[in-house]
Short mmCIF file of C-alpha atoms in Angstrom, two decimals:
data_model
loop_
_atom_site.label_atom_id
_atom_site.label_comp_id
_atom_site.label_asym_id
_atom_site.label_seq_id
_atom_site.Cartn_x
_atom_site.Cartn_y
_atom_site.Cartn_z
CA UNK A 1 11.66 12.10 4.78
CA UNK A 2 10.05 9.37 6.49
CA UNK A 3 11.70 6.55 5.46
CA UNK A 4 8.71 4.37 6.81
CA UNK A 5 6.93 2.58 4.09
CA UNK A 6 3.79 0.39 5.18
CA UNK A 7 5.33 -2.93 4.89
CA UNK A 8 8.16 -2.79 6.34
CA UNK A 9 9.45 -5.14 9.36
CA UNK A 10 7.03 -7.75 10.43
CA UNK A 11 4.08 -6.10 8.75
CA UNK A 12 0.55 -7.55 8.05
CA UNK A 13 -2.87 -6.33 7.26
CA UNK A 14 -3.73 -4.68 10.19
CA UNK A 15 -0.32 -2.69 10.18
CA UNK A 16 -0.39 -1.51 7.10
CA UNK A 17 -4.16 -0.66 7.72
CA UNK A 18 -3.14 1.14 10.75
CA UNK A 19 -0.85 2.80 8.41
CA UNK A 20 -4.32 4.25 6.77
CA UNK A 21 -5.78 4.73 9.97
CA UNK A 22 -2.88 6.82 11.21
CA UNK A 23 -2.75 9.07 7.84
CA UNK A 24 -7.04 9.24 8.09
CA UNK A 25 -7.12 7.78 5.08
CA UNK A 26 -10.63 6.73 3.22
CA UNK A 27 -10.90 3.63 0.71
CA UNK A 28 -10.32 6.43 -1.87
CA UNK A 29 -6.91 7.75 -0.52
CA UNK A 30 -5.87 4.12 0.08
CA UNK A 31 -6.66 3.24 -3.41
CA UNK A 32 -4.58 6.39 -4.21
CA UNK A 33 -1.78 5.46 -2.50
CA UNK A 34 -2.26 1.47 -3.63
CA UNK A 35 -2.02 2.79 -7.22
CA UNK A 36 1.37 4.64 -6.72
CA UNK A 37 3.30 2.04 -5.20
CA UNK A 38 2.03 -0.58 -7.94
CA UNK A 39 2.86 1.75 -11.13
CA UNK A 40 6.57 2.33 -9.53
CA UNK A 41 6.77 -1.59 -8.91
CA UNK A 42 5.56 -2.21 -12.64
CA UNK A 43 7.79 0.33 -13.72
CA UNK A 44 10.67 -1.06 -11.77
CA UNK A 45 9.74 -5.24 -12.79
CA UNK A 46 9.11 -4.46 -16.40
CA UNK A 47 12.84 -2.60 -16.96
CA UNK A 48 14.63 -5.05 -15.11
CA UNK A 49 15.12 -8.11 -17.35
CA UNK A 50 15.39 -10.88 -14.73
CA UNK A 51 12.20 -9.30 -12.24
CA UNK A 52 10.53 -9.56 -15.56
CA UNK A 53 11.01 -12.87 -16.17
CA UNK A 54 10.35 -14.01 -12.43
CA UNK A 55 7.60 -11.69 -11.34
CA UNK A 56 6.05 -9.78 -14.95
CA UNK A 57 3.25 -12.02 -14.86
CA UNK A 58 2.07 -11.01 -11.54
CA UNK A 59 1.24 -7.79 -13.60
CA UNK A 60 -0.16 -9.14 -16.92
CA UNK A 61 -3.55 -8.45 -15.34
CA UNK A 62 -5.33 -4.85 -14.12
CA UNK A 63 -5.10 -5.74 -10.62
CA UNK A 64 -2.47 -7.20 -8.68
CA UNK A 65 -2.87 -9.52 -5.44
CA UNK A 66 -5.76 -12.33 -4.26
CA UNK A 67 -7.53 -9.80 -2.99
CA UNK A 68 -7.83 -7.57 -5.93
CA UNK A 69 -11.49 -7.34 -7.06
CA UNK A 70 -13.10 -8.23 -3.51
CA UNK A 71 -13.15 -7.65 -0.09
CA UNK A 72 -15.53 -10.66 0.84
CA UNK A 73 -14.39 -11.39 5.06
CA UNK A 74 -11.90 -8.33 5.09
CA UNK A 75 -14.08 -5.89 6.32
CA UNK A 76 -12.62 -3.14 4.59
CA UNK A 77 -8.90 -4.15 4.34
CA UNK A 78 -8.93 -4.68 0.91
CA UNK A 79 -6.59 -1.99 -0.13
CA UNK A 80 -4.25 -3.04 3.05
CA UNK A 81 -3.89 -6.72 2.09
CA UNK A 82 -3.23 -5.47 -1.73
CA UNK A 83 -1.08 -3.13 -0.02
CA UNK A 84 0.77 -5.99 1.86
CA UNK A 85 1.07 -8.24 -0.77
CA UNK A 86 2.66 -5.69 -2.80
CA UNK A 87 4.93 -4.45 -0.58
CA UNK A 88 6.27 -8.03 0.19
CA UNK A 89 7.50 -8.45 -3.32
CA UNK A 90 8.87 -4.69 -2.84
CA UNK A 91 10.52 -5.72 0.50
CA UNK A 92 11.63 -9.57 -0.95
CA UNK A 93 13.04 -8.29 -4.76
CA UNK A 94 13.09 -4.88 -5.26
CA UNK A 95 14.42 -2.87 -2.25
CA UNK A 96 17.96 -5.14 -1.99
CA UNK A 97 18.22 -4.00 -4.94
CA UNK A 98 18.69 -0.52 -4.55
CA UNK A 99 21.69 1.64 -3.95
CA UNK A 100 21.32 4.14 -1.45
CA UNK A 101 20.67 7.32 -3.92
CA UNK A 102 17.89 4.82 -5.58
CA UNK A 103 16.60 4.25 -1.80
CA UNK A 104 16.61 8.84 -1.10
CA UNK A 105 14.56 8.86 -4.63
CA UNK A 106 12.08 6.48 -3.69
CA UNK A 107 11.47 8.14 -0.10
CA UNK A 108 11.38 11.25 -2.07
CA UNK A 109 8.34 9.80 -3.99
CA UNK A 110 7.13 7.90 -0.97
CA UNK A 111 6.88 11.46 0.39
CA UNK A 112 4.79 12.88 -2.81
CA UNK A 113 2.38 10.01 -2.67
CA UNK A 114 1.48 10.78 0.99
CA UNK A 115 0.80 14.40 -0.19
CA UNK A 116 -1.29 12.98 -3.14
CA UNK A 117 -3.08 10.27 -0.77
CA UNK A 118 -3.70 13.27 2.00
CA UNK A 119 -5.37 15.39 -1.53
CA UNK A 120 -7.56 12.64 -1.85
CA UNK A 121 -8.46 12.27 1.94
CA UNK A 122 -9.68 15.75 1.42
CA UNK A 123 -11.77 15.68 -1.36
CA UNK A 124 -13.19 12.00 -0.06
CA UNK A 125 -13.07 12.46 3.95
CA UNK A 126 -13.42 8.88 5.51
CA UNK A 127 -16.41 8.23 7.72
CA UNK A 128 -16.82 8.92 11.28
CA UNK A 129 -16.36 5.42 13.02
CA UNK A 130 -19.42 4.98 15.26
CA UNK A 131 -19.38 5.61 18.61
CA UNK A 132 -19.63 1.82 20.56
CA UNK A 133 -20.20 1.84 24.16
CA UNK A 134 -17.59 0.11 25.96
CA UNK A 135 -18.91 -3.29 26.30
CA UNK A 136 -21.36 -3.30 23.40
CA UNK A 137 -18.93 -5.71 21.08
CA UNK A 138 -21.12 -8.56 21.65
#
């Protein structure tokens, strides 16, 4: 099992979108992957009486995160920067939380919502990047 989730350590947008990057991951795979890790944190917040009272709210809505319905400057991290912001409540509440059988179960899912993210990828392949010659980023 990996072990690895995207937000761990010092992580920020770009990690966690080199996360996608790494795992060839379109917006559709991302989104995939996005809507795993927020289900098991709802899950988790909503049958744990005190998360519920400090964090439910950040639920109450369809989306979670400022950058939920828009990608406006973010140039396509999005999905990363929902990611992030997820996975810092996950990192701050949740995973000190968890006993070590609790933390094998979730890399065991972690591990099925790779697979499921990868599925997507091949249904939805992302785009070729285009090919920029060396010093043409002016």
């Amino acid at each position: 099992m990996s072990g690895h989730f995207p937000f761990s350590g010092k992580a920020n947008r770009v990690s966690v979108y080199a996360f996608f990057e790494a795992h060839d991951w379109s917006l559709e795979a991302q989104e995939k992957y996005f809507q795993a890790w927020y289900q098991w944190t709802k899950d988790y917040v909503m049958n744990d009486a005190d998360l519920k009272a400090a964090k439910g709210v950040l639920f109450s809505g369809d989306h979670f995160g400022t950058h939920a319905d828009h990608d406006f400057h973010l140039h396509g991290y999005a999905v990363a920067t929902r990611m992030l912001e997820l996975g810092e409540l996950i990192k701050g509440s949740i995973l000190p939380r968890l006993d070590h059988d609790m933390l094998h179960a979730l890399e065991h899912d972690h591990e099925e919502w790779i697979a499921a993210a990868n599925a997507v990828a091949t249904e939805h392949p992302r785009p070729q990047a285009p090919e920029i010659g060396r010093y043409r980023h002016v």
